[in-house]
Amino acid sequence: MAKITASVYTSHVPAIGAALDLGKSQEPYWQPVFKGYDFSKRWLKDSKPDVIFLVYNDHATAFSLDLIPTFAIGTAASYQPADEGWGPRPVPVVQGHPELAAHIAQSVIQQDFDLTIVNKMDVDHGLTVPLSLMCGQPQAWPCPVIPFAVNVVQYPVPSGRRCFELGKAIRRAVESYDQPLNVQIWGTGGMSHQLQGPRAGLINQAFDNAFLDRLIADPEGQASMPHIDYVREAGSEGIELVMWLIARGAMADVAGGAKPKVVHRFYHVPASNTAVGHLILENSHDN
Ligand code: DHB
Ligand code: FE
C-alpha cells in the first residue's frame, strides 16, 4: 500500500520565485533565505518520493470570485505554471498523478469531505515556489504532484480544526491505495504576513515560532485555534497557515503511531512582506 513518509511545511512568497528566476538567490538579501533550504534540497533528493501531495492556495489565478471551492483536488495529468501578470515562471510543467488523485478523491469524499474535482487548472506561486525552494531549478520536477487547493483568500475560509480532520482523512485515503508508493504531504503558505490595510507589513515572530512549536508537539491543540486568532496574531494572510494543519493531520502520530522526527526547522524574517517558516517532519519507519 501507499504510505505517507514525511511532511514538509514552507512559505510560498512569490518574490522568492522571482529572485530565483532572475538569478538573485546569492544576493545578500536573499542568500539567507535560500540557505535555509540547502539541507532540504539534499533531503528531498535522498528521500525520493514517488508522489507529492501539495496543499497550497490559489491566489485568484485558477479560481476567482466566480467560483470559490473550499477544497479542490487536482486530478489532471499535468498543470501549467500560471501567468500571474509577468508571464508564467520559467519552471517545469507539473506532472500530476491522476490515478492516486482519483483514489484520494473517492476515499475522502466517502469520508464526508466535499472536494471539488479539478481536471484542468494552472498553478500559481502558491504551488511553484515551494517546489522551487525544495528542488532548486531542475529540468523537470522530481516526481508527480497532486495539487490540493484550499480557499484561504475569500471568506468564509475553513477552520484549522476542519483542515486537521481533512489531513486524517487524506492519510486514510493514501494508505488504502494498493500500490507501494512513497508519498509526501506538503503544507504551504504563511507564515505571518498582511498585504493590505492599515496593518500591512505585519510580521509576528513570537506567534510564528509558537505555531511551529505547537504544530510539532501539540497539533491537536493548534487545530483548535479559531481563524480570527490567526488574523489578529499573524495578519490577514497569516490565515494561510491553516493549510499546514492538513499536512500535520496526515502524520502517523495523529492516528496513534510514533511521533515524527523533526529533521529540519528554519525561520527567517523578512522575505518580501512575509516571515518565512519551514519544517520537515519524518514518520518513523515503524509506523
Ligand atoms: C506576498 C506574500 C504572499 O503569500 C502572496 O501570496 C503574495 C505576496 C508578499 O510577501 O509580498
Ligand atoms: Fe500567499
Short mmCIF file of C-alpha atoms and ligand atoms in Angstrom, two decimals:
data_model
loop_
_atom_site.label_atom_id
_atom_site.label_comp_id
_atom_site.label_asym_id
_atom_site.label_seq_id
_atom_site.Cartn_x
_atom_site.Cartn_y
_atom_site.Cartn_z
CA MET A 1 0.00 0.00 0.00
CA ALA A 2 1.00 3.64 -0.32
CA LYS A 3 2.47 5.39 2.72
CA ILE A 4 2.88 8.95 3.88
CA THR A 5 6.55 9.02 4.85
CA ALA A 6 7.07 12.71 5.61
CA SER A 7 5.51 16.14 5.69
CA VAL A 8 7.11 19.36 4.53
CA TYR A 9 5.96 22.85 5.51
CA THR A 10 7.07 26.02 3.80
CA SER A 11 6.09 29.58 2.98
CA HIS A 12 5.42 30.42 -0.67
CA VAL A 13 6.48 34.10 -1.01
CA PRO A 14 6.22 34.99 -4.73
CA ALA A 15 9.30 37.24 -4.58
CA ILE A 16 11.37 34.14 -3.74
CA GLY A 17 10.38 32.66 -7.09
CA ALA A 18 11.28 35.90 -8.85
CA ALA A 19 14.65 36.05 -7.03
CA LEU A 20 15.48 32.52 -8.17
CA ASP A 21 14.26 33.01 -11.73
CA LEU A 22 16.24 36.27 -12.09
CA GLY A 23 19.48 34.78 -10.69
CA LYS A 24 19.41 36.81 -7.46
CA SER A 25 19.46 33.97 -4.93
CA GLN A 26 23.05 34.75 -3.84
CA GLU A 27 22.41 38.46 -3.29
CA PRO A 28 22.80 39.49 0.38
CA TYR A 29 19.04 39.96 0.88
CA TRP A 30 18.13 36.52 -0.50
CA GLN A 31 21.12 34.38 0.39
CA PRO A 32 19.99 33.68 3.99
CA VAL A 33 16.53 32.62 2.75
CA PHE A 34 17.86 30.10 0.24
CA LYS A 35 20.48 28.85 2.69
CA GLY A 36 17.65 27.63 4.92
CA TYR A 37 16.68 25.21 2.15
CA ASP A 38 20.16 23.75 1.34
CA PHE A 39 19.58 20.83 3.70
CA SER A 40 16.03 20.39 2.39
CA LYS A 41 17.14 20.00 -1.22
CA ARG A 42 19.59 17.25 -0.25
CA TRP A 43 16.97 15.63 1.98
CA LEU A 44 14.37 15.61 -0.81
CA LYS A 45 16.84 14.00 -3.25
CA ASP A 46 17.64 11.30 -0.69
CA SER A 47 14.05 10.63 0.32
CA LYS A 48 12.93 10.02 -3.30
CA PRO A 49 9.17 10.50 -3.01
CA ASP A 50 7.04 8.86 -5.69
CA VAL A 51 4.30 11.49 -5.31
CA ILE A 52 3.98 14.83 -3.52
CA PHE A 53 0.51 15.74 -2.29
CA LEU A 54 0.89 19.51 -2.25
CA VAL A 55 -1.58 21.54 -0.17
CA TYR A 56 -1.50 25.16 -1.28
CA ASN A 57 -3.70 28.13 -2.02
CA ASP A 58 -4.55 29.61 -5.36
CA HIS A 59 -4.37 33.43 -5.46
CA ALA A 60 -7.23 34.26 -7.85
CA THR A 61 -5.35 32.52 -10.66
CA ALA A 62 -7.20 29.28 -11.40
CA PHE A 63 -10.22 30.41 -9.38
CA SER A 64 -11.79 33.82 -8.90
CA LEU A 65 -14.85 35.37 -7.28
CA ASP A 66 -16.81 33.47 -9.98
CA LEU A 67 -16.02 30.13 -8.36
CA ILE A 68 -14.65 29.54 -4.84
CA PRO A 69 -14.08 25.90 -3.92
CA THR A 70 -13.11 25.41 -0.28
CA PHE A 71 -11.08 22.27 -1.06
CA ALA A 72 -10.13 21.35 -4.63
CA ILE A 73 -8.13 18.29 -5.70
CA GLY A 74 -6.25 18.23 -8.99
CA THR A 75 -6.90 15.03 -10.92
CA ALA A 76 -5.24 16.13 -14.18
CA ALA A 77 -2.24 14.55 -15.91
CA SER A 78 -0.38 17.88 -15.90
CA TYR A 79 -0.63 21.51 -14.78
CA GLN A 80 0.86 24.57 -16.49
CA PRO A 81 2.62 27.25 -14.43
CA ALA A 82 0.25 30.23 -14.46
CA ASP A 83 0.80 33.68 -15.86
CA GLU A 84 0.48 35.85 -12.74
CA GLY A 85 0.97 39.12 -14.57
CA TRP A 86 4.62 38.90 -15.64
CA GLY A 87 4.30 35.80 -17.79
CA PRO A 88 4.46 32.24 -16.46
CA ARG A 89 7.50 31.44 -14.29
CA PRO A 90 10.19 29.59 -16.27
CA VAL A 91 9.71 26.37 -14.31
CA PRO A 92 8.84 22.84 -15.46
CA VAL A 93 5.28 21.80 -16.14
CA VAL A 94 3.88 19.99 -13.09
CA GLN A 95 3.07 16.35 -13.81
CA GLY A 96 0.07 15.02 -11.91
CA HIS A 97 -0.89 11.55 -10.69
CA PRO A 98 -4.49 11.09 -11.90
CA GLU A 99 -4.85 7.55 -10.53
CA LEU A 100 -3.83 8.32 -6.96
CA ALA A 101 -5.67 11.67 -7.06
CA ALA A 102 -8.89 9.95 -8.18
CA HIS A 103 -8.49 7.37 -5.43
CA ILE A 104 -7.97 10.07 -2.80
CA ALA A 105 -11.00 11.98 -4.11
CA GLN A 106 -13.13 8.85 -3.87
CA SER A 107 -11.94 7.97 -0.38
CA VAL A 108 -12.02 11.47 1.11
CA ILE A 109 -15.46 12.26 -0.31
CA GLN A 110 -16.71 8.96 1.15
CA GLN A 111 -15.28 10.19 4.47
CA ASP A 112 -17.70 13.12 4.18
CA PHE A 113 -15.41 15.91 2.94
CA ASP A 114 -16.80 17.76 -0.05
CA LEU A 115 -13.94 18.11 -2.52
CA THR A 116 -14.13 19.91 -5.82
CA ILE A 117 -12.56 17.79 -8.55
CA VAL A 118 -10.43 19.79 -10.95
CA ASN A 119 -9.47 18.22 -14.25
CA LYS A 120 -7.84 21.33 -15.67
CA MET A 121 -6.11 24.24 -13.93
CA ASP A 122 -2.98 26.35 -13.96
CA VAL A 123 -0.87 26.54 -10.81
CA ASP A 124 0.48 29.80 -9.35
CA HIS A 125 3.28 30.73 -6.93
CA GLY A 126 1.39 29.02 -4.10
CA LEU A 127 2.46 25.72 -5.66
CA THR A 128 5.53 26.53 -7.76
CA VAL A 129 7.51 28.49 -5.14
CA PRO A 130 7.50 25.62 -2.59
CA LEU A 131 8.68 23.29 -5.39
CA SER A 132 11.45 25.74 -6.32
CA LEU A 133 12.58 26.10 -2.71
CA MET A 134 12.74 22.34 -2.23
CA CYS A 135 14.11 21.37 -5.66
CA GLY A 136 16.05 24.38 -6.99
CA GLN A 137 15.95 24.78 -10.76
CA PRO A 138 15.69 21.27 -12.25
CA GLN A 139 14.76 20.43 -15.86
CA ALA A 140 11.78 18.50 -14.50
CA TRP A 141 10.25 18.29 -11.02
CA PRO A 142 11.45 15.12 -9.27
CA CYS A 143 8.09 13.32 -9.17
CA PRO A 144 4.38 13.73 -9.90
CA VAL A 145 2.48 16.24 -7.77
CA ILE A 146 -1.17 16.21 -6.72
CA PRO A 147 -2.22 19.85 -6.23
CA PHE A 148 -4.73 20.36 -3.44
CA ALA A 149 -6.05 23.92 -3.34
CA VAL A 150 -7.60 25.40 -0.19
CA ASN A 151 -9.58 28.62 -0.13
CA VAL A 152 -7.85 30.91 2.36
CA VAL A 153 -8.42 34.04 0.29
CA GLN A 154 -12.15 34.72 0.22
CA TYR A 155 -14.25 34.42 3.39
CA PRO A 156 -15.59 32.13 4.69
CA VAL A 157 -12.41 30.05 4.96
CA PRO A 158 -12.18 26.58 6.52
CA SER A 159 -11.19 26.28 10.18
CA GLY A 160 -7.92 24.81 11.40
CA ARG A 161 -9.95 22.04 13.01
CA ARG A 162 -11.53 21.05 9.69
CA CYS A 163 -8.16 21.19 7.95
CA PHE A 164 -6.66 18.91 10.61
CA GLU A 165 -9.54 16.41 10.27
CA LEU A 166 -9.14 16.52 6.49
CA GLY A 167 -5.46 15.61 6.91
CA LYS A 168 -6.52 12.50 8.83
CA ALA A 169 -8.90 11.55 6.01
CA ILE A 170 -6.17 12.06 3.41
CA ARG A 171 -3.88 9.76 5.37
CA ARG A 172 -6.53 7.02 5.40
CA ALA A 173 -7.07 7.56 1.68
CA VAL A 174 -3.38 7.25 0.82
CA GLU A 175 -2.97 4.18 2.99
CA SER A 176 -5.83 2.42 1.22
CA TYR A 177 -4.18 2.78 -2.23
CA ASP A 178 -2.90 -0.60 -3.36
CA GLN A 179 0.42 0.49 -4.85
CA PRO A 180 3.62 0.74 -2.78
CA LEU A 181 4.13 4.49 -3.21
CA ASN A 182 6.29 6.76 -1.07
CA VAL A 183 4.01 9.79 -0.65
CA GLN A 184 4.93 13.11 0.95
CA ILE A 185 2.39 15.68 2.01
CA TRP A 186 3.35 19.33 1.93
CA GLY A 187 1.55 22.15 3.74
CA THR A 188 2.42 25.56 2.35
CA GLY A 189 1.75 29.29 2.71
CA GLY A 190 2.24 31.54 5.75
CA MET A 191 3.87 32.48 7.97
CA SER A 192 2.70 35.76 9.47
CA HIS A 193 2.06 38.44 6.86
CA GLN A 194 -0.52 41.03 5.95
CA LEU A 195 -0.52 42.57 2.49
CA GLN A 196 -3.34 45.07 2.86
CA GLY A 197 -4.97 47.71 5.06
CA PRO A 198 -3.52 49.71 7.95
CA ARG A 199 -1.62 46.69 9.33
CA ALA A 200 0.12 45.88 6.00
CA GLY A 201 3.65 44.68 6.71
CA LEU A 202 2.72 42.95 9.97
CA ILE A 203 5.09 40.16 11.00
CA ASN A 204 4.82 38.40 14.38
CA GLN A 205 7.92 36.32 15.13
CA ALA A 206 6.71 35.23 18.59
CA PHE A 207 3.46 33.89 17.13
CA ASP A 208 5.24 32.13 14.25
CA ASN A 209 7.70 30.33 16.49
CA ALA A 210 4.98 29.31 18.94
CA PHE A 211 2.99 27.98 15.97
CA LEU A 212 5.97 25.88 14.84
CA ASP A 213 6.48 24.53 18.38
CA ARG A 214 2.84 23.63 18.75
CA LEU A 215 2.48 22.20 15.24
CA ILE A 216 5.26 19.77 16.14
CA ALA A 217 4.28 18.91 19.71
CA ASP A 218 0.55 19.57 20.05
CA PRO A 219 -1.10 19.69 16.61
CA GLU A 220 -4.49 18.81 18.10
CA GLY A 221 -4.26 21.88 20.34
CA GLN A 222 -3.09 24.07 17.47
CA ALA A 223 -6.04 22.84 15.41
CA SER A 224 -8.43 24.35 17.93
CA MET A 225 -7.22 27.92 17.31
CA PRO A 226 -10.06 29.88 15.66
CA HIS A 227 -9.36 31.71 12.39
CA ILE A 228 -9.85 35.11 14.00
CA ASP A 229 -6.80 34.45 16.21
CA TYR A 230 -4.68 33.81 13.10
CA VAL A 231 -5.87 37.04 11.57
CA ARG A 232 -5.21 39.05 14.74
CA GLU A 233 -1.83 37.49 15.53
CA ALA A 234 -0.45 36.51 12.13
CA GLY A 235 -2.14 39.07 9.86
CA SER A 236 -4.87 38.64 7.27
CA GLU A 237 -2.67 36.47 5.03
CA GLY A 238 -1.33 34.54 8.03
CA ILE A 239 -4.54 32.52 7.75
CA GLU A 240 -2.68 30.56 5.05
CA LEU A 241 -1.17 28.65 7.99
CA VAL A 242 -4.31 26.54 8.43
CA MET A 243 -3.08 24.61 5.39
CA TRP A 244 -0.13 23.35 7.43
CA LEU A 245 -2.64 21.56 9.66
CA ILE A 246 -3.80 19.43 6.72
CA ALA A 247 -0.28 18.07 6.29
CA ARG A 248 0.19 17.67 10.04
CA GLY A 249 -3.13 15.82 10.39
CA ALA A 250 -1.87 13.25 7.89
CA MET A 251 1.12 12.24 10.05
CA ALA A 252 1.22 8.88 11.79
CA ASP A 253 1.21 10.05 15.41
CA VAL A 254 -2.21 11.64 14.93
CA ALA A 255 -3.53 8.15 14.11
CA GLY A 256 -1.88 6.56 17.15
CA GLY A 257 1.60 5.96 15.68
CA ALA A 258 5.00 7.18 16.79
CA LYS A 259 5.87 10.88 16.97
CA PRO A 260 7.50 12.22 13.83
CA LYS A 261 11.17 13.19 13.77
CA VAL A 262 11.93 16.87 13.25
CA VAL A 263 14.62 16.67 10.58
CA HIS A 264 14.78 20.37 9.75
CA ARG A 265 13.44 23.66 11.07
CA PHE A 266 14.12 27.12 9.67
CA TYR A 267 12.74 30.61 10.23
CA HIS A 268 13.77 33.87 8.63
CA VAL A 269 12.46 37.43 8.57
CA PRO A 270 11.85 39.11 6.22
CA ALA A 271 11.31 37.89 2.69
CA SER A 272 9.28 40.48 0.83
CA ASN A 273 6.37 41.18 3.21
CA THR A 274 6.46 37.77 4.79
CA ALA A 275 8.09 35.73 7.52
CA VAL A 276 9.49 32.53 6.03
CA GLY A 277 8.97 29.35 8.01
CA HIS A 278 9.99 25.84 7.06
CA LEU A 279 9.80 22.45 8.73
CA ILE A 280 10.36 18.85 7.70
CA LEU A 281 8.83 16.04 9.74
CA GLU A 282 9.54 12.38 9.03
CA ASN A 283 7.36 9.50 10.08
CA SER A 284 9.15 6.67 11.88
CA HIS A 285 9.71 3.54 9.73
CA ASP A 286 7.78 1.55 12.35
CA ASN A 287 4.51 3.28 11.54
C1 DHB B 1 3.39 38.17 -0.73
C2 DHB B 1 3.15 37.03 0.03
C3 DHB B 1 2.19 36.10 -0.36
O1 DHB B 1 1.87 34.99 0.36
C4 DHB B 1 1.49 36.29 -1.53
O2 DHB B 1 0.63 35.33 -1.90
C5 DHB B 1 1.70 37.43 -2.29
C6 DHB B 1 2.65 38.36 -1.88
C7 DHB B 1 4.42 39.15 -0.34
O3 DHB B 1 5.20 38.90 0.60
O4 DHB B 1 4.52 40.19 -0.97
FE FE B 2 0.03 33.85 -0.49
#
